[in-house]
Coordinates of C-alpha atoms and ligand atoms in Angstrom, one line a residue:
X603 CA 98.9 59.8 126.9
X604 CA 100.4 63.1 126.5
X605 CA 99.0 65.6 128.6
X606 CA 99.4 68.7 125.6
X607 CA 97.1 66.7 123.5
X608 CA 95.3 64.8 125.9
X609 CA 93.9 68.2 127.3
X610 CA 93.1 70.0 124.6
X611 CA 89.6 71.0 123.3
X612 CA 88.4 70.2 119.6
X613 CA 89.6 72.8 117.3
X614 CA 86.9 75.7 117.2
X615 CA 86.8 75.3 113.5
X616 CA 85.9 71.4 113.5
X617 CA 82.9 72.6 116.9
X618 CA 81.7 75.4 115.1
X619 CA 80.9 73.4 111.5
X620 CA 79.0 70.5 113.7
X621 CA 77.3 72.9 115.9
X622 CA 76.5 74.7 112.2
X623 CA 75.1 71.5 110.7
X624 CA 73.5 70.3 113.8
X625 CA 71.2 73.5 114.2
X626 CA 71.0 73.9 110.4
X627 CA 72.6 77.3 110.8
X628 CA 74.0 79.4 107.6
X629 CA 77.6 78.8 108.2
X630 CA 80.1 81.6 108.8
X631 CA 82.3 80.1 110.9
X632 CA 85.2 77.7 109.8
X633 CA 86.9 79.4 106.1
X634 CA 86.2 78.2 103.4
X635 CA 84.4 79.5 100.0
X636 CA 81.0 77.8 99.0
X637 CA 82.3 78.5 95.5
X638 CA 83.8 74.8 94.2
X639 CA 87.1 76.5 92.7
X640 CA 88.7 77.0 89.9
X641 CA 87.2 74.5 87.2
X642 CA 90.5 74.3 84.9
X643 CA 92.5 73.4 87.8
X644 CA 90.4 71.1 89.3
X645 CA 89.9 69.2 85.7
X646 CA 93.9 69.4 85.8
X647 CA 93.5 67.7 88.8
X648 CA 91.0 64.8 87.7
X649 CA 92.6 64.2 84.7
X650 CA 96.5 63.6 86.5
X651 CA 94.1 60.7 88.6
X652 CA 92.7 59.2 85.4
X653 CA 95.8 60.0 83.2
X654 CA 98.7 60.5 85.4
X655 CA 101.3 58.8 88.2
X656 CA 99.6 57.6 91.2
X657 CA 102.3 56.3 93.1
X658 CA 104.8 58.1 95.7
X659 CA 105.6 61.2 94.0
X660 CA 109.4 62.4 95.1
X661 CA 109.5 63.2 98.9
X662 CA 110.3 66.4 97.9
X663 CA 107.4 67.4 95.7
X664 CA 107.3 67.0 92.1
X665 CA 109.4 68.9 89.6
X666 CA 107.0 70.7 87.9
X667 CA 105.3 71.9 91.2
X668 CA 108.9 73.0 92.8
X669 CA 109.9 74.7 89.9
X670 CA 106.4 76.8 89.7
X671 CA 106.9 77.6 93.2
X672 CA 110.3 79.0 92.5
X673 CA 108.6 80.7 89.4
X674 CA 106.0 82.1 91.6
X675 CA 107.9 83.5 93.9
X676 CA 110.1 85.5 91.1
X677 CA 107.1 86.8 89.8
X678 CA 105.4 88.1 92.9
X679 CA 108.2 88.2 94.9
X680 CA 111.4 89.1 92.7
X681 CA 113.2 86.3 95.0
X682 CA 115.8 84.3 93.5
X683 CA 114.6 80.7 94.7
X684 CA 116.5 77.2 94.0
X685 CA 113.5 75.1 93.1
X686 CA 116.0 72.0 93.9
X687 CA 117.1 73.2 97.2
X688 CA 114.7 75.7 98.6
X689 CA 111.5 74.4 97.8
X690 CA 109.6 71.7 99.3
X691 CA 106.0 70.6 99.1
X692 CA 104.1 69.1 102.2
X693 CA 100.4 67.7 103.1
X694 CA 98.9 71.3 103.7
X695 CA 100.4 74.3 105.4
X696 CA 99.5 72.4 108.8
X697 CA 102.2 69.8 108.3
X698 CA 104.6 72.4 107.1
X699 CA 104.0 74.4 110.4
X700 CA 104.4 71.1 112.4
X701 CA 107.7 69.9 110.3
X702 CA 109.2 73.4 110.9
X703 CA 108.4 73.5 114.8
X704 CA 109.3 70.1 115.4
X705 CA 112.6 70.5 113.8
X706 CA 113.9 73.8 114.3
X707 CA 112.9 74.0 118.0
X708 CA 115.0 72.1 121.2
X709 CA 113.7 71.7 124.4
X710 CA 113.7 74.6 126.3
X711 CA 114.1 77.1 123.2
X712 CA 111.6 80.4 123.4
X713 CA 109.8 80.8 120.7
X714 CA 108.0 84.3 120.2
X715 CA 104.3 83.9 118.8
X716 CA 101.8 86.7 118.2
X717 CA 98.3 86.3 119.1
X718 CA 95.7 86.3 117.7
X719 CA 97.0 83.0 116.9
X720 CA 95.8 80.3 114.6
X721 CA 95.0 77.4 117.2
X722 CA 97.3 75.1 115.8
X723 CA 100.6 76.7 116.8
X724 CA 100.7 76.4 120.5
X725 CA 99.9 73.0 121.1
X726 CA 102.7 72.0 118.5
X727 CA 105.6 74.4 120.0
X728 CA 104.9 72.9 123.3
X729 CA 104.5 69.4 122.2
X730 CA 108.5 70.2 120.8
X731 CA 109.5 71.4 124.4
X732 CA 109.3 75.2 123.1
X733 CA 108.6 77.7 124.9
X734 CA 106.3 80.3 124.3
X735 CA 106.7 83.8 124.8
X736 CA 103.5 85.7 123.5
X737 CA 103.2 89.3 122.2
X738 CA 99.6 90.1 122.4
X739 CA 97.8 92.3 119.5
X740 CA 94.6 94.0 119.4
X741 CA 92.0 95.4 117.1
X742 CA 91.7 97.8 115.4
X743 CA 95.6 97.9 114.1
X744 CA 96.8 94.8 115.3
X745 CA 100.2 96.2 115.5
X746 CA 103.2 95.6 117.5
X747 CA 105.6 97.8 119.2
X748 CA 109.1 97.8 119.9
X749 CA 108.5 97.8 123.4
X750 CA 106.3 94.6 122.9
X751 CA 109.7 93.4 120.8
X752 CA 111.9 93.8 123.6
X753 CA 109.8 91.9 126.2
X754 CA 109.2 88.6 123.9
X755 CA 113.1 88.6 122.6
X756 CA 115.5 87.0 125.3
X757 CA 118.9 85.6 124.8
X758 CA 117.0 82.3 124.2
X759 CA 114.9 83.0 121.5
X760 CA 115.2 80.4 118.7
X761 CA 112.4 80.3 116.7
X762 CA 109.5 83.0 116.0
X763 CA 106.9 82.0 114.1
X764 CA 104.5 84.8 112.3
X765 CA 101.2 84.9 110.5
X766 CA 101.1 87.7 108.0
X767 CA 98.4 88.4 106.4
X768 CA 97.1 87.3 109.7
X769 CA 93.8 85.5 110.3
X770 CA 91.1 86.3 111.9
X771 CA 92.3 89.9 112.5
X772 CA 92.4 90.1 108.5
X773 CA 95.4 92.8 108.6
X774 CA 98.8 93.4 107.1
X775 CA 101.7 94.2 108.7
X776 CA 103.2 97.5 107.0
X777 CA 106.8 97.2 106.0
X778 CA 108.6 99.4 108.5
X779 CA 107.2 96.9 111.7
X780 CA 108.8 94.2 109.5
X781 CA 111.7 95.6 109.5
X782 CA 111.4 96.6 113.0
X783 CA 110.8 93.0 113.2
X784 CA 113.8 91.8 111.5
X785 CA 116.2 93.8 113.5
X786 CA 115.2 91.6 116.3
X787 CA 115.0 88.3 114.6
X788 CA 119.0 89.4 113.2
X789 CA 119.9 90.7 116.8
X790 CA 118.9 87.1 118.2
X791 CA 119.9 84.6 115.5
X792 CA 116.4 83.1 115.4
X793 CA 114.8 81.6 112.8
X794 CA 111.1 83.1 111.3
X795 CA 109.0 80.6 110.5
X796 CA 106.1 82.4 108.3
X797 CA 102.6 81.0 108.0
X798 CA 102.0 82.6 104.4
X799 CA 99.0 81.0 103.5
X800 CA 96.9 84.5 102.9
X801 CA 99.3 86.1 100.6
X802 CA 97.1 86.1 97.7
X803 CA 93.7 86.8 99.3
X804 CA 94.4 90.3 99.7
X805 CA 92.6 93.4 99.1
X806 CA 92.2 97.1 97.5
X807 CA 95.5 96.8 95.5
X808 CA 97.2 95.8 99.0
X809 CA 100.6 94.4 98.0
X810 CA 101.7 92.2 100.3
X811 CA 105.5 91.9 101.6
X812 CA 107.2 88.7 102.7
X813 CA 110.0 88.9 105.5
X814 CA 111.9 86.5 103.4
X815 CA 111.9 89.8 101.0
X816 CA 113.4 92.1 103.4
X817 CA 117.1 92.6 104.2
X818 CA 118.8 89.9 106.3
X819 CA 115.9 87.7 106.4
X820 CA 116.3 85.5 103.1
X821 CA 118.5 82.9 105.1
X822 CA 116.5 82.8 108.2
X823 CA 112.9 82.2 107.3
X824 CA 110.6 79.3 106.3
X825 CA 107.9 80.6 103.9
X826 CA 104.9 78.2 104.1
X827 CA 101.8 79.0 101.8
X828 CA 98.8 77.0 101.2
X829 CA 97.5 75.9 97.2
X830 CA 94.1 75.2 99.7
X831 CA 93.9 79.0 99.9
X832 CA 95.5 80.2 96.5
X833 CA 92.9 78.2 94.4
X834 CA 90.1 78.5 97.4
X835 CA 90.2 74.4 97.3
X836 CA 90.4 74.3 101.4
X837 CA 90.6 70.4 101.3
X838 CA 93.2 69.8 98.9
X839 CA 96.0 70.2 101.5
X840 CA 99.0 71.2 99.8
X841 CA 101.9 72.9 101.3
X842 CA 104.5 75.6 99.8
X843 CA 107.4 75.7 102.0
X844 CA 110.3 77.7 100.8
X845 CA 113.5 78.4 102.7
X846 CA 117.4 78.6 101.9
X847 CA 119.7 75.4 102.0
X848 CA 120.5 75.2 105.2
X849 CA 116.8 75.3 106.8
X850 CA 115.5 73.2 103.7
X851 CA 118.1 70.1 105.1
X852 CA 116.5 70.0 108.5
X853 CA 112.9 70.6 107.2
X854 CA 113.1 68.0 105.0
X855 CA 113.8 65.2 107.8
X856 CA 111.0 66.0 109.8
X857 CA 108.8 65.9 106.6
X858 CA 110.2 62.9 105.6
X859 CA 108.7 61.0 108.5
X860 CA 105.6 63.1 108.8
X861 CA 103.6 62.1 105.3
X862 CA 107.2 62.0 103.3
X863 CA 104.6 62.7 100.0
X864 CA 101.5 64.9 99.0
X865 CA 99.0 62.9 96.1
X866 CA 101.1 64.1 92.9
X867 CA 97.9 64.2 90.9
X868 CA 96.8 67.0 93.1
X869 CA 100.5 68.4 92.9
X870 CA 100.5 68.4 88.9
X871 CA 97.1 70.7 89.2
X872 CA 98.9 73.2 91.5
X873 CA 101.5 73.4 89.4
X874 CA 99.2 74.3 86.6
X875 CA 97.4 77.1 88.6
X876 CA 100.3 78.9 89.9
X877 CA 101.2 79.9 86.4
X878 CA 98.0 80.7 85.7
X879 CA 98.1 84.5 84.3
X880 CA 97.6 87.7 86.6
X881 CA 93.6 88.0 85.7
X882 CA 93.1 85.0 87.8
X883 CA 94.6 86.3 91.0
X884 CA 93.1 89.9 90.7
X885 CA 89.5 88.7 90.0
X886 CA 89.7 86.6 93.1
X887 CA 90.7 89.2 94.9
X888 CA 88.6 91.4 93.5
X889 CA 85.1 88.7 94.1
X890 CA 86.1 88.2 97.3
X891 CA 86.3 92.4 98.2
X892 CA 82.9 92.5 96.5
X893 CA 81.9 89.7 98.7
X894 CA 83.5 91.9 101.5
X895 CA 81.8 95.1 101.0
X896 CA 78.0 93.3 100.8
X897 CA 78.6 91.7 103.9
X898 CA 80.3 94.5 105.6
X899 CA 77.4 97.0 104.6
X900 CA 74.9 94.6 105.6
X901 CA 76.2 94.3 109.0
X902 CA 76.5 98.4 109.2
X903 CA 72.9 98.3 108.3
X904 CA 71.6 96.1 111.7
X905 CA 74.2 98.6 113.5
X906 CA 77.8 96.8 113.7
X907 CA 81.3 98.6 113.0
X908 CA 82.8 96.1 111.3
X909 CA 86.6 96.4 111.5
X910 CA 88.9 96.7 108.6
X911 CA 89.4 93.7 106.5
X912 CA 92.7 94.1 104.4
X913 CA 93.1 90.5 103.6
X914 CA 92.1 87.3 104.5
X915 CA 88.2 86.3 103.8
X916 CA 87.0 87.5 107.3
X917 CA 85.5 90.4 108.9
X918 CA 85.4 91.1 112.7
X919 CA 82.9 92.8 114.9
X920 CA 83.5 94.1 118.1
X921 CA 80.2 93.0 120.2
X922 CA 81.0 95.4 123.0
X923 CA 81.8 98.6 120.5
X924 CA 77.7 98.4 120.4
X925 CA 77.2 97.5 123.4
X926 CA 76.5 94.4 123.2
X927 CA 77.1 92.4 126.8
X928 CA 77.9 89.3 126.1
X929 CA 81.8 87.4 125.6
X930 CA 82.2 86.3 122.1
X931 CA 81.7 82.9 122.7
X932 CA 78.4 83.1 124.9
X933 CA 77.5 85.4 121.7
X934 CA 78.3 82.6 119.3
X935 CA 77.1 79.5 121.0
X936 CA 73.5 81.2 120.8
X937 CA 73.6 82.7 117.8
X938 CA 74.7 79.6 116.1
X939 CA 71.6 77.3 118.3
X940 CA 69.1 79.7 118.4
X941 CA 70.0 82.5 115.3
X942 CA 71.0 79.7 112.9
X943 CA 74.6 81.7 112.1
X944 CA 77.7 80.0 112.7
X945 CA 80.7 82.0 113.7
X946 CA 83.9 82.2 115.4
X947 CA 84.8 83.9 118.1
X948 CA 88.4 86.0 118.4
X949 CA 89.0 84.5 121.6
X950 CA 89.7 81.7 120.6
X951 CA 92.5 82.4 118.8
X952 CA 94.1 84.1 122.1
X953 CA 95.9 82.2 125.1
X954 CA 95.3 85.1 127.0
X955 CA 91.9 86.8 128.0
X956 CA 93.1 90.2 126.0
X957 CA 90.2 89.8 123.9
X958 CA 86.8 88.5 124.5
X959 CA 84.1 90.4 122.4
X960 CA 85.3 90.4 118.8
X961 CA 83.3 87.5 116.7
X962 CA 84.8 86.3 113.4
X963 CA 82.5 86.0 110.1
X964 CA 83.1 84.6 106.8
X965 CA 82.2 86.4 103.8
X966 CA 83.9 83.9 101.2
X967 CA 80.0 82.6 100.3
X968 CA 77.6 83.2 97.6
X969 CA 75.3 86.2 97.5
X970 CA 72.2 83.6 98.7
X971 CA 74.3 82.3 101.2
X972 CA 75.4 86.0 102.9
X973 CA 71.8 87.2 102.9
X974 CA 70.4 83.9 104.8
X975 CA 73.5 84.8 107.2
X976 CA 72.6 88.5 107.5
X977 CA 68.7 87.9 107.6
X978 CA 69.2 85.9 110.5
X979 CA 71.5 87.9 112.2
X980 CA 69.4 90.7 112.0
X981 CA 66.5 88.6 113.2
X982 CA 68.6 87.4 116.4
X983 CA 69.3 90.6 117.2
X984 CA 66.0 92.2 116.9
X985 CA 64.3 89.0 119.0
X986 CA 67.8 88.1 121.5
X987 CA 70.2 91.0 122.1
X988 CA 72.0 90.9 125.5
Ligands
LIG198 N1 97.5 78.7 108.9 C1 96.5 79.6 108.9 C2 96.6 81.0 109.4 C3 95.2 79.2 108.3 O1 94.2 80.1 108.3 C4 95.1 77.9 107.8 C5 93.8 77.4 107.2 N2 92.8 78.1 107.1 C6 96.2 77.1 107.8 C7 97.4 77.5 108.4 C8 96.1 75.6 107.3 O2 96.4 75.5 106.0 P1 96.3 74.1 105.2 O3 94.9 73.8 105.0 O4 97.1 74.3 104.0 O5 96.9 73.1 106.1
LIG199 N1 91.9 78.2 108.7 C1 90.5 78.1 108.6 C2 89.8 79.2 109.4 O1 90.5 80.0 110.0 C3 90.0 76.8 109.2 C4 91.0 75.6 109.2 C5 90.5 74.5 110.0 O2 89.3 74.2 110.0 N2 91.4 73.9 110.7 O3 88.6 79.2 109.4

């Protein structure tokens, strides 16, 4: 067996949800809205099953769906995008990450990460013989420097792979540390591979700024977004992946022998919903930052400082900000057995120990749900503060 996989623990997100149903706790762990989605899309969706093609869809991603990518992007983007040759759509943003790593990274390539990172990336750039060259961020900015730049970049960097908006830290990178950013990436001939899938679940007229958008960068980076978190339909596990010619060629063979389709019905409905008007992506965003503030001022209320949420449908807390003396995860495995709250805490999404006290809540929930959540909380720390 092989030893990266063999070793590993269960995904925190797959723990959590079991601990959660075990213990019948409120779950705030794993994201995903308790809200079932958008209904026309989803009837879009039912009706391409009863109505539409069933069978293998082109390995590529239907036309309709490629072209409203490519349509997408002009409209939120202004990018120019070939939907024949730049677009490709894969089984979730998951196998998008794990086509891109597999193919764009040789043995023995570095390949700078940034953690927080989301738990799937490691194990998949070591399983392609990368190797990893961290830069470590940290609430409350979860910025980078340009001395942190230096010490990640080498003469073998290949490959650095992003997540921006970031999750859990629920931040945006401002413009001038991408292009602080994409000086290195152009100094060292890497490729970017971004993990997108936020970009619309962002806040307080936040705009949000693709590298692909920035100068140099439009030939060097994979794009990946997620329909799962655009429409708030976590299980439906379609992939965006956009990148130029050259990049599309090689991510399209490892794709090809990963799931080589996605189900076309489900295709046909994200199609439809990407050209849905504005309205639809401002009132999520805007239901979501109500969602947001409730929680957030709930939490203030039993004494926390939550920390900024820009994007993203999480907010952190810092445990030991009030004084709380516990690790995250000791924090988390009680308050989900004994509290009835499931969370997640930050460390996990860290291969160092740089952060150990920040725990991760979800606030994408109904109004019912978030008061169970903050009731108990409350309780649990009125009855079982360390
Ligand atoms: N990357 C990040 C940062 C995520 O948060 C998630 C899912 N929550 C994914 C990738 C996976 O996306 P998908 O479900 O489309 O595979
Ligand atoms: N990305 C989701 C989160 O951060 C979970 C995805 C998963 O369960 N693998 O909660």
């Amino acid at each position: 067996m092989n030893p990266i996989f063999a070793d590993l623990p269960t995904t925190v997100f797959e723990v959590m949800s079991r601990l959660a149903r075990e213990h019948d706790a409120v779950n705030l762990g794993q994201g995903f809205p308790d809200d079932p989605g958008p209904a026309d899309v989803r009837a879009k969706a039912a009706a391409s099953v009863v109505e539409g093609w069933n069978q293998y869809p082109p390995m590529m991603g239907i036309p309709e769906l490629r072209l409203a990518v490519a349509a997408h992007h002009r409209r939120f983007y202004g990018l120019d995008i070939d939907a024949e040759h730049e677009v490709m759509v894969t089984s979730g943003a998951t196998e998008a990450l794990a086509g891109a790593i597999f193919s764009l990274i040789t043995p023995g390539d570095e390949v700078v990460l940034f953690e927080p990172l989301y738990d799937a990336y490691l194990p998949l750039v070591r399983r392609a013989g990368g190797v990893p060259r961290l830069v470590t961020l940290k609430p409350p900015h979860w910025r980078f420097s340009e001395s942190d730049l230096s010490a990640a970049f080498s003469a073998k960097t290949k490959v650095v792979l992003i997540n921006d908006p970031l999750n859990p830290a629920a931040s945006i990178w401002p413009i001038e540390d991408l292009d602080m950013l994409a000086r290195f990436v152009e100094k060292s001939g890497a490729v970017v591979i971004q993990d997108a899938v936020w970009e619309h679940v962002i806040f307080d007229g936040r705009a949000f700024t693709p590298l692909i958008t920035r100068p140099g960068m439009r030939e060097r980076v994979v794009h990946i977004g997620s329909a799962g978190k655009i429409f708030s339909l976590t299980g439906w596990k379609v992939g965006l992946v956009t990148a130029a010619p050259a990049l599309m060629r090689v991510l399209a063979k490892a794709h090809q022998f990963l799931t080589f389709t996605t189900p076309p019905n489900l295709q046909a409905a994200v199609a439809y919903g990407l050209a849905k008007e504005d309205r639809y992506f401002t009132t999520m965003r805007s239901d979501f930052a109500k969602a947001r503030d409730y929680f957030a001022n709930g939490l203030r209320q039993m004494g926390f400082d939550p920390l900024p949420c820009h994007a993203t449908y999480f907010v952190n807390v810092d445990l030991a900000a009030i004084g709380i003396n516990e690790t995250d995860r000791a924090f988390a495995e009680r308050l989900v057995s004994v509290g009835g709250v499931a969370t997640i805490p930050v460390s996990a999404f860290y291969d160092t120990q740089a952060v150990t006290t920040v725990v991760r809540f979800c606030f994408a929930k109904k109004q019912s749900t978030l008061d169970a959540a903050l009731e108990r909380l409350d309780a649990f720390l009125k009855h079982h503060r360390r």
